[in-house]
Structures are given as C-alpha cells and as structure tokens.
Amino acid sequence: MVNYWAIAIGINQYQLFQPLSCAQADAETIKDFLGSQAGFFPENCLLMTNTSPPIGNKSSYPTKENILSLLEELAANFWQPEDHLWLFFSGYGVNYKEQDYLMPVAGNPEQVPETGIEVRSLMQSLQVTGLNVLLIFDINRAFGTQADAPVGQEIIELAKELQMAAIISCQPEEFSHESTELGHGFFTAALLEALGSGKGYNFTDLAAYLSYLTPKLCQHHWRPAQNPVTIIPAQQPAILPVLTLDENSEAIIFPEESFAVTRTAPPLENTDSSTTTDSAWWAENASVETTLSQIATKKNLAPASIPESLVTSNHTLATSPESSPGGRFIPTFTTAKAYPSHLSQAPIWQQFIIWGGGTMVIVALIATFLLRNQESFQFKNFAKTVSNNSTSQSQFPQIFPSSRNTLHTDSSKRNQAMLELEKMSLVPTQPNHLSIAIAKAQRIQPDAPQYAKAQENIQVWCQMILELAQVQAQQRKYENAIATAQLITKKEPLYSQAQTVIQKWQLETKQYLSNKTILATAKALIIPEQASTYNRAIEVAKKIQKGQPGFEIAQTSINNWSEKILDLAKSHATQGDLNTAIATAALVPTSAIAYEDAQDAIQKWQLQKN
C-alpha cells in the first residue's frame, strides 16, 4: 500500500538569526491541512517547530541532529519505495561557497557547513529511498551576513539533475516576505490557497497558480515581489492522494468542506487592466480535473450523494465577482489553528472587520474626527514638529548630515505633503501608507496642473520613508529597515540614497550577528561561582568594539559579570580568605563600573592583612 507522508519544519526563534514571525504557523497549518483535509493519515504528518510536541519518544525541536535523525529513522523503519513524501521547510536558507544549506534552529551564519543541513546531501539521500518526493522550501535570506548571498540556485539545479519535484518560495536573487496580517509568508499563504482551491492534484496547475498568486499578494501588501520557482520532473508526481475507489472498497466520502471548491482570489480593487488579463489567462489555462463525478459514475452513486456544485466544478479560476465571493488574498482552507471556525458563522460585517477589510474605513473615521478637531490635536503642529531639526534627531534622524540641502526639503513643502496625507486619510508614520501616497501621485500626468506639486510631495514622502527606516535601523530592526527602504523603487527620487543605506545596514547586520555570536560564546564560558570564567567571558566580550552594533549589550554584560566577580571576592573576604578575595577582585577590568569599588575593596583587605 502506498502511503503519503509529510514532514513540516518551521522555525521562528533562531539562536543566531533574527527571529521570524510566521515560519512556525506556516508549518503547523501545512501539517494540519494535509492531515485533516488532503487525505494524509494524521499519524504520518510530522511537525518540527520551536514548540512542537515530541514525535514518539524523540524530541521534535528542529536541531540539525533531530531533523537528520528523524529522516534516518523513517527511511530505515517506515518508508517504502513508491511512498510519497512532502518535505516542507519554512526558515532561513544560506548559500555558502556555491552550496545551499537549510539552517536549523542553532544554525550559525559564521559556521554554515558545520551547523547547516547541506541540501545536496539531503536530496541525494532522499532519492536513494525510492520515494516520490516533493520539496517545498519557503526560504528566508538573512540580511547583511554571508547568509545574505542568493540561495536556491543549487536547489534548482539539483532538482533538475535528480528529477525531483521542488517548489522554492522565490527566485534566488529575491527575498521571501512574511505578513502578520495573513499570519503566513506570502508564498505559503498562496500555497494554502491553492491547496484549498483544489489546485494540488496537478503539479503544472499548482505551479501556475503559485506563480500568479504569490506576486499579487506581495503587490497587494506593498512588499517587493517574489516569484516562486517550480521544478517539474519529467514524470509528474501525484502530489496529493487521489479520491479513487476500487471495486471491493466502500465509498469514502469526505465531509463537504474537505472537497476542493472553486475559491480563488479575484482581481484586487483599483488595479489596472493587466489584472483582468492575468485572471483571464489563468481561467483559460487551469486544467485541474475534479474526481468527484468519476467517483459517482464508478460507484453508481445517487446524484444526491455529492453536492451539485462540487460535481459541476472544474476548479478553474473565477473570473467574475459573483463566482468568488471572497475578495481578499487570504487562504480559504479550514484549519482550526489558523482560522477559527466560529468566524465563518459570524455576521458578515464582523468578518469584514476581523479580516482587516474594514481597516481603511476605521482609518477614515479616525481621520475625519481628527480633521474636525485640528486645534485640539494640533495635526499641523505635528507636521512642523516632524520637520523641526531638534525633534527630528530622535524621531526621524537625518541620514546624510552632510547633504541636508539635498535630502531635506523646507518646512513648507513638508507641511504641504503632510496635508495631502491627511486628505487621503493616510498615516505619515506608516511606510506602506507613504508608498500608497507615492503611487497615487505618480499617476498624475506631466501636463496636469497638479504635476509639479505631486513631484514635490513624492520627494518628501520618499524622504519620510528613509527616515522611518533609519529609526528601525537604530532599534537594530535591520530587516524591517531594509524592507522599508526597499519601498523606494528605481523610478522614484532618493533611490540611490535608499540603496546606499540598505548596503550600510546589511553590513551592520552582519556585524551585529557576528557580535551576537561573540557574546553568546562569552556567555558559554561562564561557570557559576568561578570568578576566572567570568573574567574569560569578559575578555571575549571586549572584542566587540565601541561604535559597533551590539557594543552596548556587550558593555552591560561586562558590567554584570564584573559585579559578579566582586560579589565572589566579597564572599571570600567574609570567610576570612583575604588573599583569594584580593586576587578575585583584581580580575575586575578597568572599563567596568565596578572597577573603582573593586580597587577600594582591595586596599581595604590589604590593610586588614597587615
């Protein structure tokens, strides 16, 4: 008997990479969907996340050792040739010396071969098992480290060479993005929508659907585009169990909600004609066939046994609003963890607000209230404050102090741009709102009377985006800062400045992660109650130089460890061991806050000895 297996790995909290927001939810929802709606046996769907329960008597914590150990045990004791395996991974991927690696929870960007999972070895090992493998990699790249190199090219080449089915979340030179609004990465959200819409039974259709929907999701949420890569082997795999019945088996009819119903994302509001063209293309080319009418024919089931809407559907993309009531780009599958079932029973207006559809309505109401109470809220004064040099140093720091005249417009132009934002009910501290304003202003034609004013506003809004990005960078939120600066495209003012700071922050990120590794190494040296180990940790932490990102954290640690050394010295003195107390206190470095107290204590104890 052919079995379907799934291993879903999603890592949010890395030890040496910046945390991710949605990787764990991606893996959990994929695992739940396959086990509850796609026909996989639930016990064959395995989950490895930061908080997943043990698998049998083994830990499911996604370390390199646990992941490889699980694969080895399954290959040795459970998998049979011709079985099907979904291997889903959502987390960081790294390219090191032209080789791709998946990074487990303890992956180190400075020690990739030692701590990462080599994709070549992984894929070759899976091929030897004789399984029908589908690799799905929602790979994130770490900004600003050696892990920032484009990743995925080797995976593509290996998949072609080994004739192995694979889907990668984006092109090697692109970045994968997450959405807290969707609760998933954009690629995984598109994948879940495809599976929930019945596009998982034909690999070609699945690939086309993902290629269409993923960049649309990015566009809809004002993020840089990502375009999935799908490698389709010569012999296409049956990537989902097909609902077929043999003559000796009883008809297995899953609950109606488990069947693939025609549900797709209709064209976004206010999009251009190309969206309609894309939808029409998809409707013409989608060819996933339903198996329900075949089941009914084979078993001579009465028409009432299967809902008419399901039998007549051929799972093509709806091209009219009436055929697809859902107007949001969000997965429409039924999963308790991701989308509680009670929401579907709520009144439509509640669902509208819950899913974020009413966000702009709420913003508009707030803006209306503010406009009617401008004197109380001093909205205009806020605009002046933002442009004021004394205040902007803390809220919107100047990025290039030496080129103030180039980057900073005068207060009148900024006030004008702020008022335009008010009219559009947009928030000046939200980068995506500023992008929306820029996009609207760019639609104004050069021969229009408002064109000159619009260009001035665009200049100001681009500057404000850079200022917001700078604030994020100062908070060490480099990934957010870079994503914000990337909102400025080539056709907009300040693009070259945006690219300059992006490169700067990528380098700072690399230094920051390197310093985090140094500090982690220092902490690992400490043995409680042994002063010499605190001293060795301090010497390691001193390698983080002043001015480097993470220096303040290192100094705090040095001061804390120095206090601990002094406490141990005082403990020895209390016990009457003054020689040990003096030797211990001498370990406190001169740069530590506790240094003067340590020197005073040494003098005191030396006098006591005499």
Coordinates of C-alpha atoms in Angstrom, one line a residue, residues 206-543:
L206 CA -0.2 24.2 -8.9
A207 CA 2.9 25.8 -10.3
A208 CA 0.9 28.2 -12.5
Y209 CA -1.3 29.2 -9.6
L210 CA 1.6 29.9 -7.3
S211 CA 3.4 31.9 -9.9
Y212 CA 0.2 34.0 -10.4
L213 CA -0.9 34.5 -6.8
T214 CA 2.3 35.0 -4.9
P215 CA 3.5 38.2 -6.6
K216 CA -0.1 39.5 -6.4
L217 CA -0.1 39.0 -2.7
C218 CA 3.2 41.0 -2.4
Q219 CA 1.7 43.8 -4.6
H220 CA -1.4 43.9 -2.5
H221 CA 0.5 44.3 0.7
W222 CA 3.1 46.7 -0.7
R223 CA 6.1 44.4 -0.4
P224 CA 8.8 43.7 -3.1
A225 CA 7.7 41.0 -5.4
Q226 CA 8.7 37.4 -5.0
N227 CA 8.2 34.8 -7.8
P228 CA 8.2 31.1 -6.9
V229 CA 10.3 28.6 -8.8
T230 CA 8.9 25.2 -9.5
I231 CA 10.9 22.3 -10.9
I232 CA 8.6 19.8 -12.5
P233 CA 10.1 16.4 -13.2
A234 CA 9.5 14.5 -16.5
Q235 CA 7.2 12.1 -14.6
Q236 CA 4.9 14.4 -12.6
P237 CA 4.2 13.0 -9.1
A238 CA 0.8 12.5 -7.7
I239 CA 1.4 15.1 -5.0
L240 CA -2.0 14.6 -3.2
P241 CA -3.9 11.4 -2.6
V242 CA -6.5 11.0 -5.4
L243 CA -10.0 10.1 -4.3
T244 CA -10.4 6.8 -6.1
L245 CA -12.4 3.7 -5.1
D246 CA -11.7 0.1 -6.1
E247 CA -14.4 -2.4 -6.6
N248 CA -14.0 -4.0 -3.1
S249 CA -13.9 -0.9 -1.1
E250 CA -16.7 1.2 0.3
A251 CA -17.3 4.6 -0.9
I252 CA -15.3 7.1 1.2
I253 CA -17.0 10.5 1.1
F254 CA -15.2 13.2 3.0
P255 CA -17.2 16.0 4.6
E256 CA -18.3 18.6 2.1
E257 CA -15.9 21.2 3.4
S258 CA -12.9 18.9 2.7
F259 CA -13.5 18.8 -1.0
A260 CA -11.9 21.4 -3.3
V261 CA -14.4 24.1 -4.1
T262 CA -13.8 26.8 -6.6
R263 CA -12.3 29.5 -4.5
T264 CA -9.7 31.9 -5.8
A265 CA -8.6 35.5 -5.2
P266 CA -10.4 37.8 -7.6
P267 CA -8.8 40.9 -9.0
L268 CA -7.8 43.5 -6.5
E269 CA -9.7 46.7 -6.2
N270 CA -8.3 49.6 -8.1
T271 CA -5.9 47.5 -10.2
D272 CA -5.2 48.1 -13.8
S273 CA -6.3 46.1 -16.8
S274 CA -3.4 43.8 -16.5
T275 CA -5.0 42.1 -13.5
T276 CA -8.1 41.2 -15.6
T277 CA -5.8 39.9 -18.3
D278 CA -4.0 37.7 -15.7
S279 CA -7.2 36.3 -14.4
A280 CA -8.5 35.5 -17.9
W281 CA -5.1 33.8 -18.6
W282 CA -5.5 31.7 -15.6
A283 CA -9.1 30.8 -16.3
E284 CA -8.1 29.7 -19.8
N285 CA -5.1 27.6 -18.7
A286 CA -6.1 26.0 -15.5
S287 CA -6.8 22.3 -16.1
V288 CA -7.2 20.6 -12.7
E289 CA -9.8 17.9 -13.1
T290 CA -12.3 17.0 -10.4
T291 CA -12.5 13.4 -9.5
L292 CA -15.9 13.6 -7.9
S293 CA -18.0 12.9 -11.0
Q294 CA -15.8 10.0 -11.7
I295 CA -16.4 8.6 -8.2
A296 CA -20.1 9.0 -8.6
T297 CA -20.0 7.2 -12.0
K298 CA -17.8 4.4 -10.8
K299 CA -19.9 3.6 -7.8
N300 CA -23.3 4.5 -9.3
L301 CA -23.9 6.9 -6.5
A302 CA -27.1 8.8 -6.5
P303 CA -26.7 12.5 -7.5
A304 CA -27.8 13.5 -4.0
S305 CA -24.7 11.8 -2.6
I306 CA -22.4 14.6 -3.9
P307 CA -23.3 18.3 -3.9
E308 CA -24.1 19.5 -7.4
S309 CA -21.8 22.5 -7.0
L310 CA -18.9 20.1 -6.5
V311 CA -19.7 17.8 -9.4
T312 CA -20.0 20.5 -11.9
S313 CA -16.9 22.5 -10.8
N314 CA -13.8 22.0 -12.8
H315 CA -11.7 24.1 -10.4
T316 CA -10.9 26.9 -12.8
L317 CA -10.3 30.4 -11.6
A318 CA -13.4 32.5 -11.1
T319 CA -13.3 35.5 -13.4
S320 CA -16.3 37.3 -12.1
P321 CA -17.0 38.7 -8.6
E322 CA -20.2 36.6 -8.4
S323 CA -18.3 33.3 -8.8
S324 CA -15.9 34.1 -6.0
P325 CA -17.3 35.9 -3.0
G326 CA -14.0 36.2 -1.2
G327 CA -12.3 39.4 -2.1
R328 CA -9.2 39.1 0.0
F329 CA -6.0 37.4 -0.8
I330 CA -6.0 35.0 2.1
P331 CA -6.1 31.3 2.4
T332 CA -9.6 29.9 2.4
F333 CA -8.9 26.5 3.8
T334 CA -10.5 25.3 7.1
T335 CA -7.9 25.0 9.8
A336 CA -8.7 25.5 13.5
K337 CA -5.3 26.9 14.4
A338 CA -5.1 29.4 11.6
Y339 CA -8.7 30.5 11.1
P340 CA -11.1 29.5 13.9
S341 CA -14.3 28.0 12.6
H342 CA -16.6 30.4 14.6
L343 CA -15.5 33.2 12.3
S344 CA -17.4 31.6 9.4
Q345 CA -20.5 31.8 11.5
A346 CA -20.1 35.4 12.4
P347 CA -22.1 38.1 10.7
I348 CA -20.5 39.4 7.5
W349 CA -19.8 42.8 9.0
Q350 CA -17.8 41.2 11.8
Q351 CA -15.8 39.0 9.4
F352 CA -15.1 42.2 7.3
I353 CA -13.6 43.9 10.3
I354 CA -11.8 40.8 11.7
W355 CA -10.0 40.0 8.5
G356 CA -8.9 43.6 8.1
G357 CA -11.3 44.6 5.3
G358 CA -12.6 47.4 7.4
T359 CA -9.2 48.8 8.2
M360 CA -9.4 51.7 5.8
V361 CA -12.9 52.5 7.0
I362 CA -11.7 52.8 10.5
V363 CA -8.7 55.0 9.4
A364 CA -11.1 57.2 7.5
L365 CA -13.4 57.6 10.6
I366 CA -10.4 58.5 12.8
A367 CA -9.1 60.9 10.2
T368 CA -12.5 62.6 9.9
F369 CA -12.5 63.0 13.7
L370 CA -9.0 64.5 13.7
L371 CA -9.8 66.9 10.9
R372 CA -12.8 68.2 12.9
N373 CA -10.6 68.7 15.9
Q374 CA -7.5 70.0 14.4
E375 CA -6.9 72.6 17.1
S376 CA -7.1 70.1 19.9
F377 CA -4.9 67.6 18.2
Q378 CA -2.6 70.1 16.5
F379 CA -2.1 68.0 13.5
K380 CA -0.4 70.8 11.6
N381 CA 1.9 71.4 14.5
F382 CA 2.8 67.7 14.3
A383 CA 3.8 68.2 10.7
K384 CA 6.0 71.2 11.7
T385 CA 7.5 69.2 14.6
V386 CA 8.5 66.3 12.3
S387 CA 10.4 68.8 10.1
N388 CA 12.0 70.5 13.0
N389 CA 15.7 69.7 13.4
S390 CA 15.7 69.4 17.2
T391 CA 12.8 66.9 17.3
S392 CA 13.7 65.0 14.1
Q393 CA 17.0 63.9 15.6
S394 CA 15.1 61.5 17.9
Q395 CA 12.1 60.6 15.8
F396 CA 13.4 60.9 12.2
P397 CA 17.2 61.1 12.3
Q398 CA 19.0 62.8 9.4
I399 CA 20.5 60.0 7.3
F400 CA 23.1 62.0 5.5
P401 CA 24.0 65.0 7.7
S402 CA 26.5 66.4 5.1
S403 CA 23.8 66.5 2.4
R404 CA 21.0 68.2 4.2
N405 CA 20.1 70.5 1.4
T406 CA 19.8 67.5 -1.0
L407 CA 17.6 65.3 1.2
H408 CA 15.6 67.6 3.4
T409 CA 13.0 69.9 1.8
D410 CA 11.9 73.0 3.6
S411 CA 9.1 73.0 6.1
S412 CA 6.5 74.5 3.7
K413 CA 6.9 71.6 1.3
R414 CA 6.8 69.1 4.1
N415 CA 3.7 70.7 5.6
Q416 CA 2.1 70.5 2.1
A417 CA 2.9 66.8 1.8
M418 CA 1.6 66.1 5.3
L419 CA -1.7 67.9 4.5
E420 CA -2.0 65.7 1.4
L421 CA -1.7 62.7 3.5
E422 CA -4.4 63.9 5.8
K423 CA -6.7 64.4 2.8
M424 CA -6.1 60.7 1.8
S425 CA -6.6 59.5 5.4
L426 CA -3.1 58.1 5.4
V427 CA -0.8 57.9 8.4
P428 CA 2.6 59.6 8.0
T429 CA 4.4 57.1 10.3
Q430 CA 3.3 54.1 8.3
P431 CA 5.8 53.3 5.4
N432 CA 3.1 51.4 3.4
H433 CA 0.8 54.5 3.6
L434 CA 3.6 56.7 2.3
S435 CA 4.0 54.2 -0.6
I436 CA 0.3 54.4 -1.3
A437 CA 0.5 58.2 -1.5
I438 CA 3.6 58.0 -3.8
A439 CA 1.8 55.6 -6.1
K440 CA -1.2 57.8 -6.4
A441 CA 0.9 60.9 -7.0
Q442 CA 2.8 59.1 -9.8
R443 CA -0.4 58.6 -11.7
I444 CA -0.7 62.4 -12.3
Q445 CA 0.4 63.1 -15.9
P446 CA 3.1 65.7 -16.6
D447 CA 0.6 68.0 -18.4
A448 CA -1.7 68.1 -15.4
P449 CA -1.8 71.4 -13.3
Q450 CA -1.0 69.4 -10.1
Y451 CA 2.0 67.6 -11.5
A452 CA 4.7 69.9 -10.0
K453 CA 3.1 69.8 -6.6
A454 CA 2.8 66.0 -6.8
Q455 CA 6.5 65.6 -7.6
E456 CA 7.4 67.8 -4.6
N457 CA 5.2 65.6 -2.4
I458 CA 6.8 62.4 -3.8
Q459 CA 10.2 63.8 -2.9
V460 CA 9.1 64.5 0.7
W461 CA 7.3 61.1 1.1
C462 CA 10.4 59.3 -0.1
Q463 CA 12.5 61.2 2.5
M464 CA 10.0 60.3 5.2
I465 CA 10.3 56.6 4.2
L466 CA 14.0 56.8 4.6
E467 CA 13.7 58.5 8.0
L468 CA 11.3 55.8 9.2
A469 CA 13.7 53.1 8.0
Q470 CA 16.5 54.9 9.9
V471 CA 14.6 54.7 13.1
Q472 CA 14.1 51.0 12.6
A473 CA 17.8 50.5 11.9
Q474 CA 18.7 52.4 15.1
Q475 CA 16.5 49.9 17.0
R476 CA 18.5 47.1 15.4
K477 CA 15.5 46.0 13.4
Y478 CA 17.6 45.8 10.3
E479 CA 15.4 43.5 8.3
N480 CA 12.4 45.9 8.8
A481 CA 14.6 48.9 8.0
I482 CA 15.8 47.3 4.7
A483 CA 12.3 46.3 3.8
T484 CA 11.1 49.8 4.4
A485 CA 13.9 51.4 2.3
Q486 CA 13.1 49.0 -0.5
L487 CA 9.7 50.6 -0.9
I488 CA 11.6 53.3 -2.8
T489 CA 11.9 51.9 -6.3
K490 CA 14.2 52.9 -9.2
K491 CA 11.7 55.3 -10.7
E492 CA 11.4 57.4 -7.5
P493 CA 13.6 60.1 -6.0
L494 CA 16.2 59.1 -3.5
Y495 CA 16.5 55.6 -4.9
S496 CA 20.3 55.8 -4.9
Q497 CA 20.3 57.1 -1.3
A498 CA 18.0 54.2 -0.3
Q499 CA 20.4 51.7 -1.9
T500 CA 23.3 53.2 -0.1
V501 CA 21.7 52.9 3.4
I502 CA 20.5 49.4 2.5
Q503 CA 24.0 48.3 1.8
K504 CA 25.2 50.1 5.0
W505 CA 22.5 48.3 7.1
Q506 CA 23.3 44.9 5.5
L507 CA 26.9 45.4 6.7
E508 CA 25.8 46.5 10.1
T509 CA 23.5 43.4 10.3
K510 CA 26.5 41.2 9.5
Q511 CA 28.5 42.9 12.3
Y512 CA 25.6 42.7 14.7
L513 CA 25.1 39.0 14.2
S514 CA 28.8 38.4 14.4
N515 CA 28.9 40.3 17.7
K516 CA 25.9 38.3 19.0
T517 CA 27.8 35.2 18.2
I518 CA 30.8 36.6 20.2
L519 CA 28.6 37.4 23.1
A520 CA 27.0 34.0 23.1
T521 CA 30.4 32.4 23.0
A522 CA 31.4 34.5 26.0
K523 CA 28.3 33.5 28.0
A524 CA 29.0 29.9 27.3
L525 CA 32.4 30.1 29.1
I526 CA 30.8 31.1 32.4
I527 CA 30.7 28.5 35.2
P528 CA 28.7 29.9 38.1
E529 CA 30.8 30.8 41.2
Q530 CA 34.1 30.6 39.3
A531 CA 35.4 34.1 39.0
S532 CA 38.1 33.1 36.4
T533 CA 35.4 32.0 34.0
Y534 CA 33.6 35.4 34.3
N535 CA 37.0 37.0 33.6
R536 CA 37.5 34.9 30.4
A537 CA 34.0 35.8 29.3
I538 CA 34.8 39.5 29.8
E539 CA 37.9 39.2 27.7
V540 CA 35.9 37.6 24.8
A541 CA 33.2 40.3 25.1
K542 CA 35.8 43.0 24.8
K543 CA 36.3 42.0 21.2

